[in-house]
Coordinates of C-alpha atoms in Angstrom, one line a residue:
L1 CA -0.5 14.6 22.5
V2 CA -3.4 13.7 19.1
N3 CA -7.0 14.1 19.1
F4 CA -8.4 11.1 18.5
E5 CA -10.3 12.9 15.7
V6 CA -7.4 14.2 13.9
F7 CA -5.6 10.5 14.3
E8 CA -8.4 8.9 12.6
Q9 CA -8.7 11.0 9.5
W10 CA -5.1 9.3 8.7
T11 CA -7.1 6.3 9.0
K12 CA -10.1 6.6 6.4
I13 CA -7.2 8.5 4.5
M14 CA -5.4 5.0 4.1
I15 CA -8.4 2.8 3.5
R16 CA -9.4 4.8 1.0
A17 CA -6.4 4.6 -0.7
F18 CA -6.8 0.5 -0.1
Q19 CA -10.1 0.7 -1.6
R20 CA -10.1 2.7 -4.2
E21 CA -10.3 1.4 -7.8
P22 CA -7.6 2.0 -9.5
P23 CA -7.4 4.0 -13.3
S24 CA -6.7 1.2 -16.0
G25 CA -3.1 0.3 -16.0
H26 CA -2.6 0.5 -12.7
K27 CA -2.6 -1.5 -9.7
K28 CA -5.1 -1.7 -6.9
V29 CA -2.7 0.1 -3.8
T30 CA -0.7 -2.6 -1.6
L31 CA -0.4 -3.6 2.4
E32 CA 3.4 -2.4 1.8
Q33 CA 2.6 1.1 0.0
L34 CA 0.1 1.8 3.6
G35 CA 2.8 0.8 5.4
A36 CA 5.1 3.3 3.4
A37 CA 2.9 5.7 3.8
D38 CA 2.4 5.1 7.1
K39 CA 6.3 5.4 7.9
E40 CA 6.9 8.4 6.2
L41 CA 4.7 10.0 8.1
F42 CA 5.7 9.6 11.2
K43 CA 9.3 10.3 10.2
Y44 CA 8.2 13.9 9.0
M45 CA 6.3 14.3 12.4
Q46 CA 9.4 13.7 14.1
R47 CA 11.4 16.2 11.8
E48 CA 8.4 18.5 12.4
T49 CA 8.1 18.3 15.7
R50 CA 12.0 19.0 17.4
A51 CA 11.1 21.7 19.2
G52 CA 9.1 18.7 21.3
I53 CA 5.6 17.9 22.1
R54 CA 4.7 19.4 25.1
M55 CA 1.1 21.7 24.4
K56 CA 1.9 25.3 23.2
A57 CA 0.9 28.2 25.9
D58 CA -1.4 28.9 23.0
G59 CA -2.7 25.4 23.8
T60 CA -2.3 23.5 20.6
F61 CA -0.5 20.1 20.5
P62 CA 2.8 20.6 18.1
L63 CA 2.3 16.1 17.4
Q64 CA -1.3 17.1 16.1
E65 CA 0.1 20.2 13.9
A66 CA 2.2 18.1 12.6
L67 CA -0.3 15.3 12.4
R68 CA -2.4 17.2 9.9
L69 CA 0.8 18.8 7.5
A70 CA 1.6 15.3 7.8
M71 CA -1.5 14.2 6.5
N72 CA -0.9 16.1 3.0
A73 CA 3.0 16.1 2.7
P74 CA 3.5 15.3 -1.4
E75 CA 6.1 12.8 0.2
V76 CA 3.2 11.1 2.0
R77 CA 0.8 10.6 -0.3
L78 CA 2.9 9.8 -3.0
H79 CA 3.3 6.1 -1.6
L80 CA -0.7 5.4 -1.4
Q81 CA -0.8 6.5 -5.7
P82 CA -1.8 3.3 -7.2
L83 CA 1.5 1.7 -9.2
Q84 CA 1.5 1.3 -13.0
G85 CA 1.4 -2.5 -14.0
K86 CA -1.3 -4.8 -14.8
E87 CA -4.2 -6.3 -11.9
V88 CA -3.4 -10.0 -11.7
A89 CA -6.8 -11.0 -11.4
S90 CA -7.4 -13.8 -9.2
S91 CA -10.3 -15.9 -10.6
S92 CA -7.9 -16.9 -13.3
T93 CA -8.3 -20.1 -14.0
P94 CA -4.5 -21.7 -13.8
V95 CA -2.3 -24.0 -16.0
K96 CA -2.9 -26.7 -15.4
R97 CA 0.7 -29.9 -15.8
P98 CA 1.0 -32.9 -15.9
R99 CA 0.9 -35.2 -13.5
D100 CA 4.4 -37.0 -12.7
N101 CA 3.3 -40.4 -14.1
Q102 CA 1.6 -38.5 -17.0
A103 CA 5.2 -37.4 -18.4
D104 CA 6.0 -40.3 -19.9
T105 CA 2.9 -41.5 -22.0
P106 CA 3.4 -41.5 -25.6
S107 CA 1.5 -38.7 -26.1
A108 CA 3.0 -36.4 -23.6
K109 CA 5.7 -37.4 -25.7
A110 CA 5.0 -36.4 -28.9
Q111 CA 3.5 -33.3 -27.2
R112 CA 7.0 -32.5 -25.6
T113 CA 8.4 -33.2 -29.4
D114 CA 5.5 -30.8 -31.6
R115 CA 6.9 -28.1 -29.7
K116 CA 10.7 -28.8 -29.8
S117 CA 10.5 -28.2 -33.9

């Protein structure tokens, strides 16, 4: 129905989108975006092959042709674009919070009242 090499092109497109560094002010492409793109790809292929997926008289496969079209369709590629927003650094220093037994010390109480002022 679909040649392996043709379907492998779609896999490579998704991997490149996932690994690509986003422009400044944008986030990396997420797994959810990849899933949405894949879902939209199959919806597109479904619409394009309503007449059937059997090999045509000229030897072409409708599903394979639909896949080639779907891989470049704007409604599919849209999901592979980096979204606006700040990338969260995973190596940032966590904020330390006081332990329960330290929350009622005199110095902790003084710090809380200083912040309220």
